[in-house]
Amino acid sequence: MKKIIFFLLVVLFALSIPALFKFSKNKVSDYSHLAARNLEGKEYLSKIKIHTLDFKKAELSSLNTISWQGIFSQIGLKRKNDFLSGQNFTISLKNLELKIISLLKGKCMLNADGLTIAPSIKSESDRVINANAPQTLENGKLNITFEFNFFQPQTTRTQIKNLYEEIAEILRTGKTVIPINFSGISYFSISKKTVKAMITTFHDGEGYYHLVVNKEFFKSIAWLMADNLTDAEATLLSVNPIRLPKLLNIMNDAKRESERYRDVKGIPEDAYRHVLWSYLLTMEYGPEFAEAITDAHEEGDNTNTEAEHRMDYNNNTIGREYADRQYKRNEILGHLLRDNRVIREAK
């Protein structure tokens, strides 16, 4: 008798699975729309504001997988002192899939494809803000593995916040501690020219996953550069794709500004270029990153003499010092001409 009852219960459970699955599939769409409405108009941890968020379809595609199609969102970045601060973006996704790999371990996987990100330009001021930003990112594919503790709600909320912060971090700095695989095509505006680069990710062995630009990209933009890029510079720039357009524009800016004084007696063009370049880099990114960039330029340059390298290292250091003293840009040349530490000629 017990065996018969057990058999009937098994049959009843098996017959109920399709009904439960269908009920759950209907609820996924309802809950997803409700969650999207709750997210709109709010500002989150990293000062990211979601203006709009919608999708065409949401469903429970299997017992452990939820999928969304046709996602569209408009966001704004409000955080200060970031390269992308003050900008609005339009984000769209063809497909987004959340899969629970292990419920007991809380291990999940997020897959996305057809990712497109583009700055939203509504006015001329927006166009100026976005002038140095990546113009678009297309054909993006994304895979993220993360963990949630489903059985401890307070821990889960903290984990969600941390995940959100790390995703925002990769938008700001191009790196994150979350295991991530990504590929996509990005279009940059450099010296008012649009150029294409392949963006991928790599793990540095120290816990960080970086967005990277293929190094071959730099060969394709050589004709846009004000100065030749060394291999060391290309390597450093390749792991800083978020900063890339601004970095290259700073280099060209310092080159053009110094060339204005090429035939002016008493103004050392090369010294001014290095001091100004180092100053602008430091004002934008801080002294450590500015030193890394300028040192990479010197380390990979085999055309300069030892005396020329010493001169450039010295003047780059002075440029960082001027930034630390918060000198105005239009004051740099005057300070340089009065500063007897500046090396004006390689000897």
mmCIF file of C-alpha atoms in Angstrom:
data_model
loop_
_atom_site.group_PDB
_atom_site.id
_atom_site.type_symbol
_atom_site.label_atom_id
_atom_site.label_comp_id
_atom_site.label_asym_id
_atom_site.label_seq_id
_atom_site.Cartn_x
_atom_site.Cartn_y
_atom_site.Cartn_z
ATOM 1 C CA MET A 1 0.000 0.000 0.000
ATOM 2 C CA LYS A 2 2.813 2.392 0.903
ATOM 3 C CA LYS A 3 4.501 1.687 -2.409
ATOM 4 C CA ILE A 4 1.283 2.490 -4.278
ATOM 5 C CA ILE A 5 0.844 5.781 -2.387
ATOM 6 C CA PHE A 6 4.486 6.689 -3.030
ATOM 7 C CA PHE A 7 4.061 5.885 -6.730
ATOM 8 C CA LEU A 8 0.906 8.041 -6.939
ATOM 9 C CA LEU A 9 2.690 10.939 -5.246
ATOM 10 C CA VAL A 10 5.557 10.680 -7.716
ATOM 11 C CA VAL A 11 3.113 10.666 -10.628
ATOM 12 C CA LEU A 12 1.197 13.621 -9.166
ATOM 13 C CA PHE A 13 4.435 15.599 -8.724
ATOM 14 C CA ALA A 14 5.544 14.791 -12.258
ATOM 15 C CA LEU A 15 2.184 15.906 -13.653
ATOM 16 C CA SER A 16 2.297 19.135 -11.659
ATOM 17 C CA ILE A 17 5.738 20.202 -12.953
ATOM 18 C CA PRO A 18 4.457 21.540 -16.312
ATOM 19 C CA ALA A 19 1.724 23.532 -14.548
ATOM 20 C CA LEU A 20 4.169 24.950 -12.018
ATOM 21 C CA PHE A 21 6.644 25.740 -14.793
ATOM 22 C CA LYS A 22 3.972 27.566 -16.823
ATOM 23 C CA PHE A 23 2.824 29.504 -13.754
ATOM 24 C CA SER A 24 6.424 30.486 -12.954
ATOM 25 C CA LYS A 25 7.069 31.588 -16.542
ATOM 26 C CA ASN A 26 4.086 33.960 -16.393
ATOM 27 C CA LYS A 27 5.230 35.397 -13.072
ATOM 28 C CA VAL A 28 8.782 36.063 -14.307
ATOM 29 C CA SER A 29 7.537 38.687 -16.755
ATOM 30 C CA ASP A 30 5.322 40.342 -14.123
ATOM 31 C CA TYR A 31 8.071 40.476 -11.512
ATOM 32 C CA SER A 32 10.630 41.702 -14.058
ATOM 33 C CA HIS A 33 8.409 44.603 -15.139
ATOM 34 C CA LEU A 34 7.780 45.477 -11.494
ATOM 35 C CA ALA A 35 11.521 45.403 -10.731
ATOM 36 C CA ALA A 36 12.277 47.580 -13.778
ATOM 37 C CA ARG A 37 9.752 50.200 -12.669
ATOM 38 C CA ASN A 38 11.241 50.232 -9.150
ATOM 39 C CA LEU A 39 14.745 50.787 -10.533
ATOM 40 C CA GLU A 40 13.821 53.748 -12.726
ATOM 41 C CA GLY A 41 14.591 57.229 -11.461
ATOM 42 C CA LYS A 42 16.798 56.083 -8.595
ATOM 43 C CA GLU A 43 20.426 56.910 -7.934
ATOM 44 C CA TYR A 44 22.642 54.088 -6.766
ATOM 45 C CA LEU A 45 25.912 53.481 -4.950
ATOM 46 C CA SER A 46 28.214 54.684 -7.691
ATOM 47 C CA LYS A 47 26.047 57.670 -8.539
ATOM 48 C CA ILE A 48 24.560 55.874 -11.518
ATOM 49 C CA LYS A 49 21.000 56.916 -12.234
ATOM 50 C CA ILE A 50 18.704 54.720 -14.301
ATOM 51 C CA HIS A 51 16.409 57.010 -16.302
ATOM 52 C CA THR A 52 14.563 54.289 -18.218
ATOM 53 C CA LEU A 53 14.638 50.488 -18.189
ATOM 54 C CA ASP A 54 12.453 48.177 -20.258
ATOM 55 C CA PHE A 55 12.459 44.879 -22.158
ATOM 56 C CA LYS A 56 10.353 43.094 -24.760
ATOM 57 C CA LYS A 57 10.168 39.642 -23.210
ATOM 58 C CA ALA A 58 11.062 37.805 -19.992
ATOM 59 C CA GLU A 59 10.660 34.124 -19.299
ATOM 60 C CA LEU A 60 11.770 31.137 -17.285
ATOM 61 C CA SER A 61 13.542 29.306 -20.091
ATOM 62 C CA SER A 62 14.411 26.316 -17.870
ATOM 63 C CA LEU A 63 14.054 25.401 -14.204
ATOM 64 C CA ASN A 64 17.322 27.186 -13.354
ATOM 65 C CA THR A 65 17.467 29.916 -16.014
ATOM 66 C CA ILE A 66 15.676 33.246 -16.492
ATOM 67 C CA SER A 67 16.111 35.097 -19.770
ATOM 68 C CA TRP A 68 15.198 38.571 -21.011
ATOM 69 C CA GLN A 69 15.121 39.794 -24.615
ATOM 70 C CA GLY A 70 15.174 43.279 -26.100
ATOM 71 C CA ILE A 71 16.466 45.174 -23.069
ATOM 72 C CA PHE A 72 16.708 48.955 -23.414
ATOM 73 C CA SER A 73 17.990 51.397 -20.781
ATOM 74 C CA GLN A 74 19.148 54.986 -20.439
ATOM 75 C CA ILE A 75 21.543 55.771 -17.570
ATOM 76 C CA GLY A 76 23.482 58.766 -16.280
ATOM 77 C CA LEU A 77 26.839 58.762 -14.456
ATOM 78 C CA LYS A 78 26.931 61.396 -11.730
ATOM 79 C CA ARG A 79 30.130 60.505 -9.889
ATOM 80 C CA LYS A 80 32.719 63.286 -9.825
ATOM 81 C CA ASN A 81 36.317 63.113 -11.074
ATOM 82 C CA ASP A 82 35.733 60.127 -13.335
ATOM 83 C CA PHE A 83 36.413 60.065 -17.059
ATOM 84 C CA LEU A 84 32.767 59.228 -17.783
ATOM 85 C CA SER A 85 31.263 61.496 -15.094
ATOM 86 C CA GLY A 86 28.343 63.656 -16.111
ATOM 87 C CA GLN A 87 27.523 61.567 -19.162
ATOM 88 C CA ASN A 88 24.313 59.851 -20.236
ATOM 89 C CA PHE A 89 24.335 56.500 -22.016
ATOM 90 C CA THR A 90 21.903 54.365 -23.943
ATOM 91 C CA ILE A 91 22.340 50.639 -23.368
ATOM 92 C CA SER A 92 20.612 47.880 -25.290
ATOM 93 C CA LEU A 93 20.855 44.093 -25.148
ATOM 94 C CA LYS A 94 19.462 41.454 -27.479
ATOM 95 C CA ASN A 95 19.560 38.729 -24.833
ATOM 96 C CA LEU A 96 20.346 38.511 -21.118
ATOM 97 C CA GLU A 97 20.375 35.199 -19.272
ATOM 98 C CA LEU A 98 20.716 34.488 -15.544
ATOM 99 C CA LYS A 99 21.532 30.875 -14.715
ATOM 100 C CA ILE A 100 21.755 29.327 -11.241
ATOM 101 C CA ILE A 101 24.654 26.861 -11.451
ATOM 102 C CA SER A 102 24.475 25.713 -7.825
ATOM 103 C CA LEU A 103 21.689 26.758 -5.458
ATOM 104 C CA LEU A 104 23.479 25.418 -2.370
ATOM 105 C CA LYS A 105 26.727 27.243 -3.209
ATOM 106 C CA GLY A 106 24.896 30.299 -4.521
ATOM 107 C CA LYS A 107 26.875 30.185 -7.751
ATOM 108 C CA CYS A 108 25.323 32.047 -10.692
ATOM 109 C CA MET A 109 26.256 32.950 -14.242
ATOM 110 C CA LEU A 110 25.149 35.988 -16.216
ATOM 111 C CA ASN A 111 25.363 35.806 -20.013
ATOM 112 C CA ALA A 112 24.624 38.661 -22.400
ATOM 113 C CA ASP A 113 24.965 39.151 -26.122
ATOM 114 C CA GLY A 114 24.136 41.871 -28.589
ATOM 115 C CA LEU A 115 25.301 44.552 -26.141
ATOM 116 C CA THR A 116 25.399 48.114 -27.483
ATOM 117 C CA ILE A 117 26.449 51.174 -25.466
ATOM 118 C CA ALA A 118 26.404 54.709 -26.858
ATOM 119 C CA PRO A 119 26.580 58.195 -25.310
ATOM 120 C CA SER A 120 23.227 59.978 -25.424
ATOM 121 C CA ILE A 121 23.576 63.362 -27.135
ATOM 122 C CA LYS A 122 20.601 65.652 -26.586
ATOM 123 C CA SER A 123 22.285 69.046 -26.782
ATOM 124 C CA GLU A 124 25.504 70.750 -27.842
ATOM 125 C CA SER A 125 26.781 70.644 -24.238
ATOM 126 C CA ASP A 126 26.340 66.859 -24.254
ATOM 127 C CA ARG A 127 28.322 66.719 -27.490
ATOM 128 C CA VAL A 128 31.229 68.580 -25.847
ATOM 129 C CA ILE A 129 31.156 66.296 -22.781
ATOM 130 C CA ASN A 130 31.218 63.204 -24.977
ATOM 131 C CA ALA A 131 33.896 64.460 -27.387
ATOM 132 C CA ASN A 132 36.655 62.250 -25.947
ATOM 133 C CA ALA A 133 34.530 59.258 -24.952
ATOM 134 C CA PRO A 134 34.172 55.978 -26.788
ATOM 135 C CA GLN A 135 31.469 56.767 -29.358
ATOM 136 C CA THR A 136 29.822 53.344 -29.340
ATOM 137 C CA LEU A 137 30.364 49.788 -28.301
ATOM 138 C CA GLU A 138 28.738 47.163 -30.502
ATOM 139 C CA ASN A 139 28.336 43.373 -30.767
ATOM 140 C CA GLY A 140 29.224 43.005 -27.101
ATOM 141 C CA LYS A 141 29.255 39.563 -25.499
ATOM 142 C CA LEU A 142 29.509 39.235 -21.733
ATOM 143 C CA ASN A 143 29.893 36.380 -19.273
ATOM 144 C CA ILE A 144 30.093 36.973 -15.502
ATOM 145 C CA THR A 145 30.302 34.371 -12.739
ATOM 146 C CA PHE A 146 29.336 35.449 -9.228
ATOM 147 C CA GLU A 147 27.959 34.093 -5.948
ATOM 148 C CA PHE A 148 24.859 34.920 -3.893
ATOM 149 C CA ASN A 149 23.888 33.472 -0.523
ATOM 150 C CA PHE A 150 20.218 32.759 -1.261
ATOM 151 C CA PHE A 151 19.540 31.548 2.280
ATOM 152 C CA GLN A 152 20.712 34.693 4.093
ATOM 153 C CA PRO A 153 18.854 37.757 2.724
ATOM 154 C CA GLN A 154 21.091 40.306 4.462
ATOM 155 C CA THR A 155 24.225 38.708 3.016
ATOM 156 C CA THR A 156 22.578 38.550 -0.402
ATOM 157 C CA ARG A 157 21.816 42.277 -0.346
ATOM 158 C CA THR A 158 25.453 43.018 0.439
ATOM 159 C CA GLN A 159 26.587 40.719 -2.362
ATOM 160 C CA ILE A 160 24.228 42.434 -4.821
ATOM 161 C CA LYS A 161 25.628 45.842 -3.832
ATOM 162 C CA ASN A 162 29.186 44.575 -4.260
ATOM 163 C CA LEU A 163 28.362 43.103 -7.667
ATOM 164 C CA TYR A 164 26.761 46.372 -8.722
ATOM 165 C CA GLU A 165 29.805 48.344 -7.550
ATOM 166 C CA GLU A 166 32.203 46.120 -9.478
ATOM 167 C CA ILE A 167 30.170 46.368 -12.692
ATOM 168 C CA ALA A 168 30.163 50.155 -12.279
ATOM 169 C CA GLU A 169 33.906 50.041 -11.607
ATOM 170 C CA ILE A 170 34.664 48.474 -14.966
ATOM 171 C CA LEU A 171 32.781 51.355 -16.630
ATOM 172 C CA ARG A 172 34.886 53.870 -14.728
ATOM 173 C CA THR A 173 38.351 52.337 -14.697
ATOM 174 C CA GLY A 174 38.257 49.379 -17.069
ATOM 175 C CA LYS A 175 38.966 46.751 -14.395
ATOM 176 C CA THR A 176 37.105 44.654 -11.818
ATOM 177 C CA VAL A 177 37.639 41.732 -9.431
ATOM 178 C CA ILE A 178 34.601 39.879 -10.812
ATOM 179 C CA PRO A 179 35.470 36.933 -13.119
ATOM 180 C CA ILE A 180 34.387 38.349 -16.462
ATOM 181 C CA ASN A 181 34.778 37.474 -20.126
ATOM 182 C CA PHE A 182 33.916 40.174 -22.608
ATOM 183 C CA SER A 183 34.373 40.966 -26.274
ATOM 184 C CA GLY A 184 33.050 43.771 -28.410
ATOM 185 C CA ILE A 185 33.891 46.408 -31.005
ATOM 186 C CA SER A 186 34.332 49.973 -29.824
ATOM 187 C CA TYR A 187 34.507 53.137 -31.919
ATOM 188 C CA PHE A 188 36.674 55.927 -30.502
ATOM 189 C CA SER A 189 36.950 59.592 -31.416
ATOM 190 C CA ILE A 190 40.633 60.561 -31.557
ATOM 191 C CA SER A 191 41.757 63.896 -32.980
ATOM 192 C CA LYS A 192 38.248 64.275 -34.451
ATOM 193 C CA LYS A 193 38.645 60.991 -36.336
ATOM 194 C CA THR A 194 36.623 57.849 -35.624
ATOM 195 C CA VAL A 195 38.662 54.655 -35.264
ATOM 196 C CA LYS A 196 37.652 51.074 -34.470
ATOM 197 C CA ALA A 197 39.149 48.765 -31.837
ATOM 198 C CA MET A 198 38.460 45.260 -30.567
ATOM 199 C CA ILE A 199 37.835 45.195 -26.798
ATOM 200 C CA THR A 200 38.400 41.979 -24.833
ATOM 201 C CA THR A 201 39.302 41.020 -21.246
ATOM 202 C CA PHE A 202 42.265 39.396 -19.524
ATOM 203 C CA HIS A 203 43.113 38.272 -15.985
ATOM 204 C CA ASP A 204 46.319 39.772 -14.602
ATOM 205 C CA GLY A 205 47.016 36.991 -12.093
ATOM 206 C CA GLU A 206 46.616 39.420 -9.178
ATOM 207 C CA GLY A 207 42.853 39.236 -8.872
ATOM 208 C CA TYR A 208 41.828 41.812 -11.490
ATOM 209 C CA TYR A 209 40.093 41.378 -14.820
ATOM 210 C CA HIS A 210 40.895 44.167 -17.285
ATOM 211 C CA LEU A 211 39.273 45.474 -20.427
ATOM 212 C CA VAL A 212 41.958 45.584 -23.116
ATOM 213 C CA VAL A 213 42.390 46.957 -26.628
ATOM 214 C CA ASN A 214 44.206 44.800 -29.176
ATOM 215 C CA LYS A 215 47.748 46.175 -29.575
ATOM 216 C CA GLU A 216 47.447 46.010 -33.364
ATOM 217 C CA PHE A 217 44.956 48.852 -33.008
ATOM 218 C CA PHE A 218 47.802 51.299 -32.362
ATOM 219 C CA LYS A 219 49.406 50.517 -35.699
ATOM 220 C CA SER A 220 46.154 51.452 -37.439
ATOM 221 C CA ILE A 221 46.070 54.887 -35.767
ATOM 222 C CA ALA A 222 49.740 55.785 -36.206
ATOM 223 C CA TRP A 223 48.816 58.445 -38.765
ATOM 224 C CA LEU A 224 46.606 60.147 -36.135
ATOM 225 C CA MET A 225 49.354 60.413 -33.551
ATOM 226 C CA ALA A 226 51.311 63.562 -32.776
ATOM 227 C CA ASP A 227 54.217 61.413 -31.583
ATOM 228 C CA ASN A 228 55.270 57.815 -32.128
ATOM 229 C CA LEU A 229 54.007 55.350 -29.525
ATOM 230 C CA THR A 230 56.587 53.021 -28.026
ATOM 231 C CA ASP A 231 55.760 49.362 -27.478
ATOM 232 C CA ALA A 232 55.742 49.972 -23.714
ATOM 233 C CA GLU A 233 53.232 52.795 -24.166
ATOM 234 C CA ALA A 234 51.027 50.669 -26.417
ATOM 235 C CA THR A 235 51.029 47.915 -23.785
ATOM 236 C CA LEU A 236 50.031 50.327 -21.025
ATOM 237 C CA LEU A 237 47.388 52.047 -23.140
ATOM 238 C CA SER A 238 45.970 48.723 -24.298
ATOM 239 C CA VAL A 239 44.907 47.866 -20.728
ATOM 240 C CA ASN A 240 43.341 51.303 -20.232
ATOM 241 C CA PRO A 241 40.748 51.480 -23.038
ATOM 242 C CA ILE A 242 38.391 53.653 -20.987
ATOM 243 C CA ARG A 243 41.133 56.271 -20.691
ATOM 244 C CA LEU A 244 42.581 55.783 -24.172
ATOM 245 C CA PRO A 245 40.906 58.622 -26.138
ATOM 246 C CA LYS A 246 41.627 61.195 -23.436
ATOM 247 C CA LEU A 247 45.231 60.022 -23.068
ATOM 248 C CA LEU A 248 45.925 60.316 -26.778
ATOM 249 C CA ASN A 249 44.242 63.711 -26.979
ATOM 250 C CA ILE A 250 46.358 64.972 -24.061
ATOM 251 C CA MET A 251 49.490 63.832 -25.894
ATOM 252 C CA ASN A 252 48.418 65.629 -29.069
ATOM 253 C CA ASP A 253 47.357 68.713 -27.111
ATOM 254 C CA ALA A 254 50.790 69.106 -25.483
ATOM 255 C CA LYS A 255 52.487 68.552 -28.845
ATOM 256 C CA ARG A 256 50.408 71.184 -30.646
ATOM 257 C CA GLU A 257 50.745 73.733 -27.839
ATOM 258 C CA SER A 258 54.536 73.439 -27.668
ATOM 259 C CA GLU A 259 54.893 73.689 -31.443
ATOM 260 C CA ARG A 260 53.414 77.192 -31.308
ATOM 261 C CA TYR A 261 56.734 78.312 -29.797
ATOM 262 C CA ARG A 262 59.038 76.412 -32.160
ATOM 263 C CA ASP A 263 60.506 79.590 -33.640
ATOM 264 C CA VAL A 264 60.224 81.758 -30.512
ATOM 265 C CA LYS A 265 63.625 82.555 -29.078
ATOM 266 C CA GLY A 266 64.067 81.712 -25.400
ATOM 267 C CA ILE A 267 61.227 79.159 -25.210
ATOM 268 C CA PRO A 268 62.423 75.523 -25.193
ATOM 269 C CA GLU A 269 59.833 73.647 -27.247
ATOM 270 C CA ASP A 270 60.768 70.111 -26.177
ATOM 271 C CA ALA A 271 61.028 70.976 -22.487
ATOM 272 C CA TYR A 272 57.673 72.759 -22.606
ATOM 273 C CA ARG A 273 56.040 69.775 -24.322
ATOM 274 C CA HIS A 274 57.202 67.331 -21.665
ATOM 275 C CA VAL A 275 56.378 69.589 -18.724
ATOM 276 C CA LEU A 276 52.911 70.368 -20.105
ATOM 277 C CA TRP A 277 52.184 66.742 -21.079
ATOM 278 C CA SER A 278 53.158 65.469 -17.632
ATOM 279 C CA TYR A 279 51.184 68.283 -15.969
ATOM 280 C CA LEU A 280 48.009 67.528 -17.948
ATOM 281 C CA LEU A 281 48.276 63.782 -17.287
ATOM 282 C CA THR A 282 48.730 64.396 -13.564
ATOM 283 C CA MET A 283 45.790 66.795 -13.367
ATOM 284 C CA GLU A 284 43.594 64.212 -15.080
ATOM 285 C CA TYR A 285 44.770 60.923 -13.556
ATOM 286 C CA GLY A 286 47.115 61.642 -10.644
ATOM 287 C CA PRO A 287 50.919 61.443 -10.344
ATOM 288 C CA GLU A 288 51.335 57.626 -10.318
ATOM 289 C CA PHE A 289 49.561 56.982 -13.596
ATOM 290 C CA ALA A 290 51.127 60.084 -15.192
ATOM 291 C CA GLU A 291 54.591 58.814 -14.244
ATOM 292 C CA ALA A 292 53.793 55.337 -15.611
ATOM 293 C CA ILE A 293 52.770 56.773 -18.999
ATOM 294 C CA THR A 294 55.710 59.161 -19.388
ATOM 295 C CA ASP A 295 58.208 56.546 -18.189
ATOM 296 C CA ALA A 296 56.813 54.031 -20.705
ATOM 297 C CA HIS A 297 57.442 56.583 -23.446
ATOM 298 C CA GLU A 298 61.074 56.982 -22.417
ATOM 299 C CA GLU A 299 61.767 53.293 -21.757
ATOM 300 C CA GLY A 300 60.682 52.250 -25.222
ATOM 301 C CA ASP A 301 62.268 55.114 -27.168
ATOM 302 C CA ASN A 302 65.545 53.992 -28.735
ATOM 303 C CA THR A 303 66.015 57.161 -30.797
ATOM 304 C CA ASN A 304 66.926 59.461 -27.896
ATOM 305 C CA THR A 305 70.407 59.791 -26.454
ATOM 306 C CA GLU A 306 71.111 59.204 -22.774
ATOM 307 C CA ALA A 307 71.255 62.977 -22.230
ATOM 308 C CA GLU A 308 67.891 63.432 -23.945
ATOM 309 C CA HIS A 309 66.326 60.755 -21.741
ATOM 310 C CA ARG A 310 67.677 62.441 -18.585
ATOM 311 C CA MET A 311 66.243 65.752 -19.768
ATOM 312 C CA ASP A 312 62.813 64.245 -20.458
ATOM 313 C CA TYR A 313 62.626 62.354 -17.145
ATOM 314 C CA ASN A 314 63.561 65.538 -15.301
ATOM 315 C CA ASN A 315 61.021 67.722 -17.100
ATOM 316 C CA ASN A 316 58.267 65.116 -16.695
ATOM 317 C CA THR A 317 58.916 65.191 -12.938
ATOM 318 C CA ILE A 318 58.615 68.974 -12.898
ATOM 319 C CA GLY A 319 55.297 68.743 -14.766
ATOM 320 C CA ARG A 320 53.894 66.468 -12.055
ATOM 321 C CA GLU A 321 55.151 68.878 -9.419
ATOM 322 C CA TYR A 322 53.386 71.812 -11.115
ATOM 323 C CA ALA A 323 50.158 69.810 -11.052
ATOM 324 C CA ASP A 324 50.655 69.019 -7.366
ATOM 325 C CA ARG A 325 51.019 72.756 -6.719
ATOM 326 C CA GLN A 326 47.723 73.290 -8.572
ATOM 327 C CA TYR A 327 49.149 75.754 -11.079
ATOM 328 C CA LYS A 328 46.749 76.912 -13.769
ATOM 329 C CA ARG A 329 47.422 75.675 -17.273
ATOM 330 C CA ASN A 330 48.041 79.184 -18.596
ATOM 331 C CA GLU A 331 50.681 79.654 -15.880
ATOM 332 C CA ILE A 332 52.807 76.626 -16.832
ATOM 333 C CA LEU A 333 54.977 78.341 -19.438
ATOM 334 C CA GLY A 334 55.725 81.273 -17.143
ATOM 335 C CA HIS A 335 56.753 78.982 -14.275
ATOM 336 C CA LEU A 336 58.862 76.899 -16.654
ATOM 337 C CA LEU A 337 60.794 79.954 -17.900
ATOM 338 C CA ARG A 338 61.576 81.039 -14.318
ATOM 339 C CA ASP A 339 62.441 77.537 -13.039
ATOM 340 C CA ASN A 340 66.191 76.872 -13.180
ATOM 341 C CA ARG A 341 65.587 73.150 -12.558
ATOM 342 C CA VAL A 342 64.083 72.747 -16.050
ATOM 343 C CA ILE A 343 66.583 71.249 -18.473
ATOM 344 C CA ARG A 344 66.239 73.220 -21.696
ATOM 345 C CA GLU A 345 68.844 71.418 -23.776
ATOM 346 C CA ALA A 346 70.298 67.911 -23.652
ATOM 347 C CA LYS A 347 74.004 67.967 -22.900
#
